[in-house]
CSV table of C-alpha atoms in Angstrom, one decimal:
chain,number,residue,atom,x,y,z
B,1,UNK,CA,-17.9,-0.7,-37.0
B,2,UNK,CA,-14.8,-3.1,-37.6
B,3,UNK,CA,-13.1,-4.5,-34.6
B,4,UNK,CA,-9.8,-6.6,-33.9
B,5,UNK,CA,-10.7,-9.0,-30.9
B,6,UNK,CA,-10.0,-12.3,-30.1
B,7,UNK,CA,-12.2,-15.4,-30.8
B,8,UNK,CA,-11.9,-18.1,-28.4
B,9,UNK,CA,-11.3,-21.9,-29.4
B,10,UNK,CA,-9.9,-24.7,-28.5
B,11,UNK,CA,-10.7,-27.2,-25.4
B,12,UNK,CA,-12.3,-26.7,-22.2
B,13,UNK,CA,-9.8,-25.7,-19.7
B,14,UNK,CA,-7.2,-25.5,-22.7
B,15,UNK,CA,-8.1,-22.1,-24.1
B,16,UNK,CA,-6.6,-21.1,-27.9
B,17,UNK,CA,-7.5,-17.3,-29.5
B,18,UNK,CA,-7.7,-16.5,-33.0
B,19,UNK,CA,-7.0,-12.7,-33.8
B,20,UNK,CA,-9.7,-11.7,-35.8
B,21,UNK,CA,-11.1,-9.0,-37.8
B,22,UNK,CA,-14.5,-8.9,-37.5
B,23,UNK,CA,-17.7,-6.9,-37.5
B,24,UNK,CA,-18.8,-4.8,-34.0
B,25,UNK,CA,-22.1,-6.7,-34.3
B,26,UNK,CA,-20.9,-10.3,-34.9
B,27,UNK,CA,-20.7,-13.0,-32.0
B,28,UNK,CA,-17.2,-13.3,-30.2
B,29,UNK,CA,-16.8,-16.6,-32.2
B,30,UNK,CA,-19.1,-16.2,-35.0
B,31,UNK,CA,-18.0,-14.9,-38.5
B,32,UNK,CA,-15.5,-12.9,-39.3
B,33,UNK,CA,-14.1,-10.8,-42.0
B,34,UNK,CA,-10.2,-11.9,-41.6
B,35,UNK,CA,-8.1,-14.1,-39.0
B,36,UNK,CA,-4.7,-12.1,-38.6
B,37,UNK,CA,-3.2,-14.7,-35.8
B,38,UNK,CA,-3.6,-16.3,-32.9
B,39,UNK,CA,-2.7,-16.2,-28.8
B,40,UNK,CA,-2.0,-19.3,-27.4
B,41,UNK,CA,-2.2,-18.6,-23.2
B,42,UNK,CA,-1.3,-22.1,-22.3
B,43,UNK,CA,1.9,-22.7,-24.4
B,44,UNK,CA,4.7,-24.8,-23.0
B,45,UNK,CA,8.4,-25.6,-23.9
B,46,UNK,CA,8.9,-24.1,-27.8
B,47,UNK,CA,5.4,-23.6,-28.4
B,48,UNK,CA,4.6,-20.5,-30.3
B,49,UNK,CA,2.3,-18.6,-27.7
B,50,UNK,CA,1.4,-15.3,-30.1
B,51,UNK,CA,1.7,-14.7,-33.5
B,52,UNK,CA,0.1,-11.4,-35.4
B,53,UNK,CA,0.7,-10.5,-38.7
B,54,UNK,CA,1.4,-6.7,-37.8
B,55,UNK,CA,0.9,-5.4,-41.3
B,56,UNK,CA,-2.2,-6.7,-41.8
B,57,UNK,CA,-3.0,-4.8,-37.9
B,58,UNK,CA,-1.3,-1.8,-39.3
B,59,UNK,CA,-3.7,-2.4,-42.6
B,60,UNK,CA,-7.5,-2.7,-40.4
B,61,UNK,CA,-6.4,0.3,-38.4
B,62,UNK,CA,-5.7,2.5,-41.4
B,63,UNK,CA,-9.0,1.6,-42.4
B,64,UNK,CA,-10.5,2.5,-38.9
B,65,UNK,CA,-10.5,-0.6,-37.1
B,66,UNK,CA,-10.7,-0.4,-33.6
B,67,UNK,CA,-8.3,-3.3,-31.5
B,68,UNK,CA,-10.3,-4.7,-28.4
B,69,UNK,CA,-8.0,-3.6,-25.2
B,70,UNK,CA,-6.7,-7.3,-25.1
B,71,UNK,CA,-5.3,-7.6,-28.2
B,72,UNK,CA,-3.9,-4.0,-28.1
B,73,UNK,CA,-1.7,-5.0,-25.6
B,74,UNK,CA,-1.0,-8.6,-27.9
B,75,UNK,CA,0.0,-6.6,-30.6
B,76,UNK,CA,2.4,-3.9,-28.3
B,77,UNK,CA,3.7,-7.6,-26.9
B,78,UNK,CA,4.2,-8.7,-30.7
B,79,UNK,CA,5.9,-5.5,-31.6
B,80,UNK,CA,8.4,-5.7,-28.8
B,81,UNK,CA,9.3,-9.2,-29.4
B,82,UNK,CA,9.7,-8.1,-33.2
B,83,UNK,CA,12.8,-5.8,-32.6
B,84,UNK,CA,14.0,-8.1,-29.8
B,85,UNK,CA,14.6,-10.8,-32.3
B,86,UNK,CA,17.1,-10.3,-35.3
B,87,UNK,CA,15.6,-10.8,-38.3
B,88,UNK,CA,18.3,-9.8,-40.6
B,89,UNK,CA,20.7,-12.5,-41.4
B,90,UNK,CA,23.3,-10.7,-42.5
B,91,UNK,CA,23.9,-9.0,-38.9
B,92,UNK,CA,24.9,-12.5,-37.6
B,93,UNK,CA,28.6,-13.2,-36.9
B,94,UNK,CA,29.9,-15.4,-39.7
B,95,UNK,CA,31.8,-17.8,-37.8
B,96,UNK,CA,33.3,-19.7,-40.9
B,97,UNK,CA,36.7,-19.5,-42.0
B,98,UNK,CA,37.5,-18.7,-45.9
């Protein structure tokens, strides 16, 4: 079986995740099939704390993936910031003058 979960990295007491597609069977840091993004925990100031590539989430679960309960709730958190954030340029004010 194919499972989304996070791998841990990073620095002790500085924890970094990777989002990874891997098999059920593999170690929690050990190989994997595909790394789909990461969770940063301890992120401060600008610093990107999650980033998933939902497709590629949307993709794995098609194919029967099952997402650990961690990363369901990252990629839920992912979702939401998604339609939070305007992605469409053309929906900005155009504040010059012509």
């Amino acid at each position: 079986m194919v499972v989304i979960r996070l791998a841990r990295h990073g620095a002790k007491k500085a924890p970094f995740y990777y989002v990874t597609i891997a098999d059920r069977t593999s170690a929690r840091d050990g190989r994997f099939i595909e790394r789909i993004g990461f969770f940063d925990p301890m992120a401060r100031g600008r610093a990107r704390r999650l980033k998933i590539d939902l497709e590629r989430v949307d993709h794995w679960i098609s194919l029967g993936a099952q997402p650990s309960e961690r990363v369901r709730k990252l990629v839920s958190q992912a979702r939401s910031e998604l339609q939070e954030s305007p992605t469409d340029e053309t929906s900005a004010p155009n504040t010059q003058d012509g």
